[in-house]
Amino acid sequence: MRLQFEQQRKHIPSAVECYLQEYGVIEGQVCQELNKQVEDAWKDINQACLMPRGCSVSVLTRLLNLCSVIDVYYKDEDCFTHAPTKLKDYVASVPFSKYI
């Protein structure tokens, strides 16, 4: 469903479209492969955080937080594109009084 939405917009090709063209597989296989790549990336990030080499823990923590936010935005659907509905609910659920 997301691919059809992406194809309606006039912009650069999505990762799914590029993979489809490059490898000539069906959409379901592309989604499985991209999900596997995301899982592998999370394993790499976790490994780097557990055994930091050449980078401070504070930098790794910030990168981990950024990756976590991106994961929330795009995991199940594109919350960034649909910010007025989905992202608004996520932001509203954060207890900001804790940080003020």
mmCIF file of C-alpha atoms in Angstrom:
data_model
loop_
_atom_site.group_PDB
_atom_site.id
_atom_site.type_symbol
_atom_site.label_atom_id
_atom_site.label_comp_id
_atom_site.label_asym_id
_atom_site.label_seq_id
_atom_site.Cartn_x
_atom_site.Cartn_y
_atom_site.Cartn_z
ATOM 1 C CA MET A 1 0.000 0.000 0.000
ATOM 2 C CA ARG A 2 2.822 2.388 0.814
ATOM 3 C CA LEU A 3 4.408 1.748 -2.566
ATOM 4 C CA GLN A 4 1.258 2.826 -4.385
ATOM 5 C CA PHE A 5 1.141 6.021 -2.324
ATOM 6 C CA GLU A 6 4.806 6.709 -3.085
ATOM 7 C CA GLN A 7 4.270 6.150 -6.811
ATOM 8 C CA GLN A 8 1.493 8.765 -6.893
ATOM 9 C CA ARG A 9 3.865 11.475 -5.675
ATOM 10 C CA LYS A 10 6.214 13.244 -8.070
ATOM 11 C CA HIS A 11 9.698 12.850 -6.635
ATOM 12 C CA ILE A 12 12.705 10.571 -6.715
ATOM 13 C CA PRO A 13 12.107 6.781 -6.665
ATOM 14 C CA SER A 14 11.707 5.092 -3.293
ATOM 15 C CA ALA A 15 14.017 2.362 -2.010
ATOM 16 C CA VAL A 16 11.383 -0.217 -2.954
ATOM 17 C CA GLU A 17 11.150 1.087 -6.526
ATOM 18 C CA CYS A 18 14.935 1.116 -6.912
ATOM 19 C CA TYR A 19 15.235 -2.439 -5.578
ATOM 20 C CA LEU A 20 12.422 -3.627 -7.854
ATOM 21 C CA GLN A 21 14.172 -2.176 -10.904
ATOM 22 C CA GLU A 22 17.639 -3.353 -9.963
ATOM 23 C CA TYR A 23 16.858 -6.945 -8.984
ATOM 24 C CA GLY A 24 13.571 -7.615 -10.803
ATOM 25 C CA VAL A 25 11.819 -9.253 -7.857
ATOM 26 C CA ILE A 26 8.255 -8.915 -6.599
ATOM 27 C CA GLU A 27 7.229 -6.270 -4.072
ATOM 28 C CA GLY A 28 6.830 -8.756 -1.207
ATOM 29 C CA GLN A 29 10.421 -9.955 -1.609
ATOM 30 C CA VAL A 30 11.651 -6.366 -1.653
ATOM 31 C CA CYS A 31 9.876 -5.593 1.612
ATOM 32 C CA GLN A 32 11.306 -8.734 3.230
ATOM 33 C CA GLU A 33 14.838 -7.847 2.087
ATOM 34 C CA LEU A 34 14.573 -4.234 3.235
ATOM 35 C CA ASN A 35 13.216 -5.366 6.624
ATOM 36 C CA LYS A 36 16.163 -7.777 6.900
ATOM 37 C CA GLN A 37 18.566 -4.921 6.141
ATOM 38 C CA VAL A 38 16.931 -2.816 8.861
ATOM 39 C CA GLU A 39 17.259 -5.690 11.350
ATOM 40 C CA ASP A 40 20.928 -6.133 10.424
ATOM 41 C CA ALA A 41 21.519 -2.401 10.854
ATOM 42 C CA TRP A 42 19.948 -2.535 14.332
ATOM 43 C CA LYS A 43 22.271 -5.422 15.216
ATOM 44 C CA ASP A 44 25.256 -3.350 14.059
ATOM 45 C CA ILE A 45 24.072 -0.346 16.074
ATOM 46 C CA ASN A 46 23.557 -2.462 19.198
ATOM 47 C CA GLN A 47 26.975 -4.050 18.765
ATOM 48 C CA ALA A 48 28.600 -0.624 18.433
ATOM 49 C CA CYS A 49 26.844 0.578 21.575
ATOM 50 C CA LEU A 50 27.874 -2.490 23.561
ATOM 51 C CA MET A 51 31.521 -2.311 22.492
ATOM 52 C CA PRO A 52 32.305 1.282 21.458
ATOM 53 C CA ARG A 53 35.552 1.642 19.519
ATOM 54 C CA GLY A 54 36.817 4.980 18.251
ATOM 55 C CA CYS A 55 33.661 6.869 19.190
ATOM 56 C CA SER A 56 32.445 8.260 22.496
ATOM 57 C CA VAL A 57 29.447 6.766 24.227
ATOM 58 C CA SER A 58 27.666 10.139 24.199
ATOM 59 C CA VAL A 59 27.863 10.271 20.386
ATOM 60 C CA LEU A 60 26.627 6.684 20.124
ATOM 61 C CA THR A 61 23.753 7.466 22.498
ATOM 62 C CA ARG A 62 22.654 10.383 20.330
ATOM 63 C CA LEU A 63 22.840 8.248 17.192
ATOM 64 C CA LEU A 64 20.867 5.487 18.895
ATOM 65 C CA ASN A 65 18.191 8.000 19.917
ATOM 66 C CA LEU A 66 17.990 9.349 16.357
ATOM 67 C CA CYS A 67 17.666 5.820 14.957
ATOM 68 C CA SER A 68 14.937 5.061 17.479
ATOM 69 C CA VAL A 69 12.946 8.129 16.446
ATOM 70 C CA ILE A 70 13.327 7.245 12.760
ATOM 71 C CA ASP A 71 12.183 3.705 13.560
ATOM 72 C CA VAL A 72 9.042 5.057 15.253
ATOM 73 C CA TYR A 73 8.334 7.385 12.311
ATOM 74 C CA TYR A 74 8.644 4.740 9.615
ATOM 75 C CA LYS A 75 8.252 1.271 11.192
ATOM 76 C CA ASP A 76 4.623 0.506 10.401
ATOM 77 C CA GLU A 77 3.682 3.480 8.269
ATOM 78 C CA ASP A 78 5.009 6.865 7.213
ATOM 79 C CA CYS A 79 4.130 8.965 10.259
ATOM 80 C CA PHE A 80 6.277 11.835 9.043
ATOM 81 C CA THR A 81 4.300 12.293 5.815
ATOM 82 C CA HIS A 82 1.041 11.910 7.724
ATOM 83 C CA ALA A 83 2.213 14.078 10.644
ATOM 84 C CA PRO A 84 -1.100 15.842 11.356
ATOM 85 C CA THR A 85 -2.711 12.528 12.270
ATOM 86 C CA LYS A 86 -0.138 9.927 13.313
ATOM 87 C CA LEU A 87 2.886 11.914 14.462
ATOM 88 C CA LYS A 88 0.691 14.312 16.410
ATOM 89 C CA ASP A 89 -0.566 11.372 18.501
ATOM 90 C CA TYR A 90 2.998 10.214 19.245
ATOM 91 C CA VAL A 91 4.114 13.680 20.307
ATOM 92 C CA ALA A 92 1.013 14.166 22.440
ATOM 93 C CA SER A 93 1.760 10.908 24.277
ATOM 94 C CA VAL A 94 5.211 12.067 25.461
ATOM 95 C CA PRO A 95 5.164 13.369 29.052
ATOM 96 C CA PHE A 96 6.901 16.714 28.415
ATOM 97 C CA SER A 97 6.453 17.952 31.980
ATOM 98 C CA LYS A 98 9.218 15.533 32.889
ATOM 99 C CA TYR A 99 11.661 17.496 30.702
ATOM 100 C CA ILE A 100 10.642 21.057 31.599
#
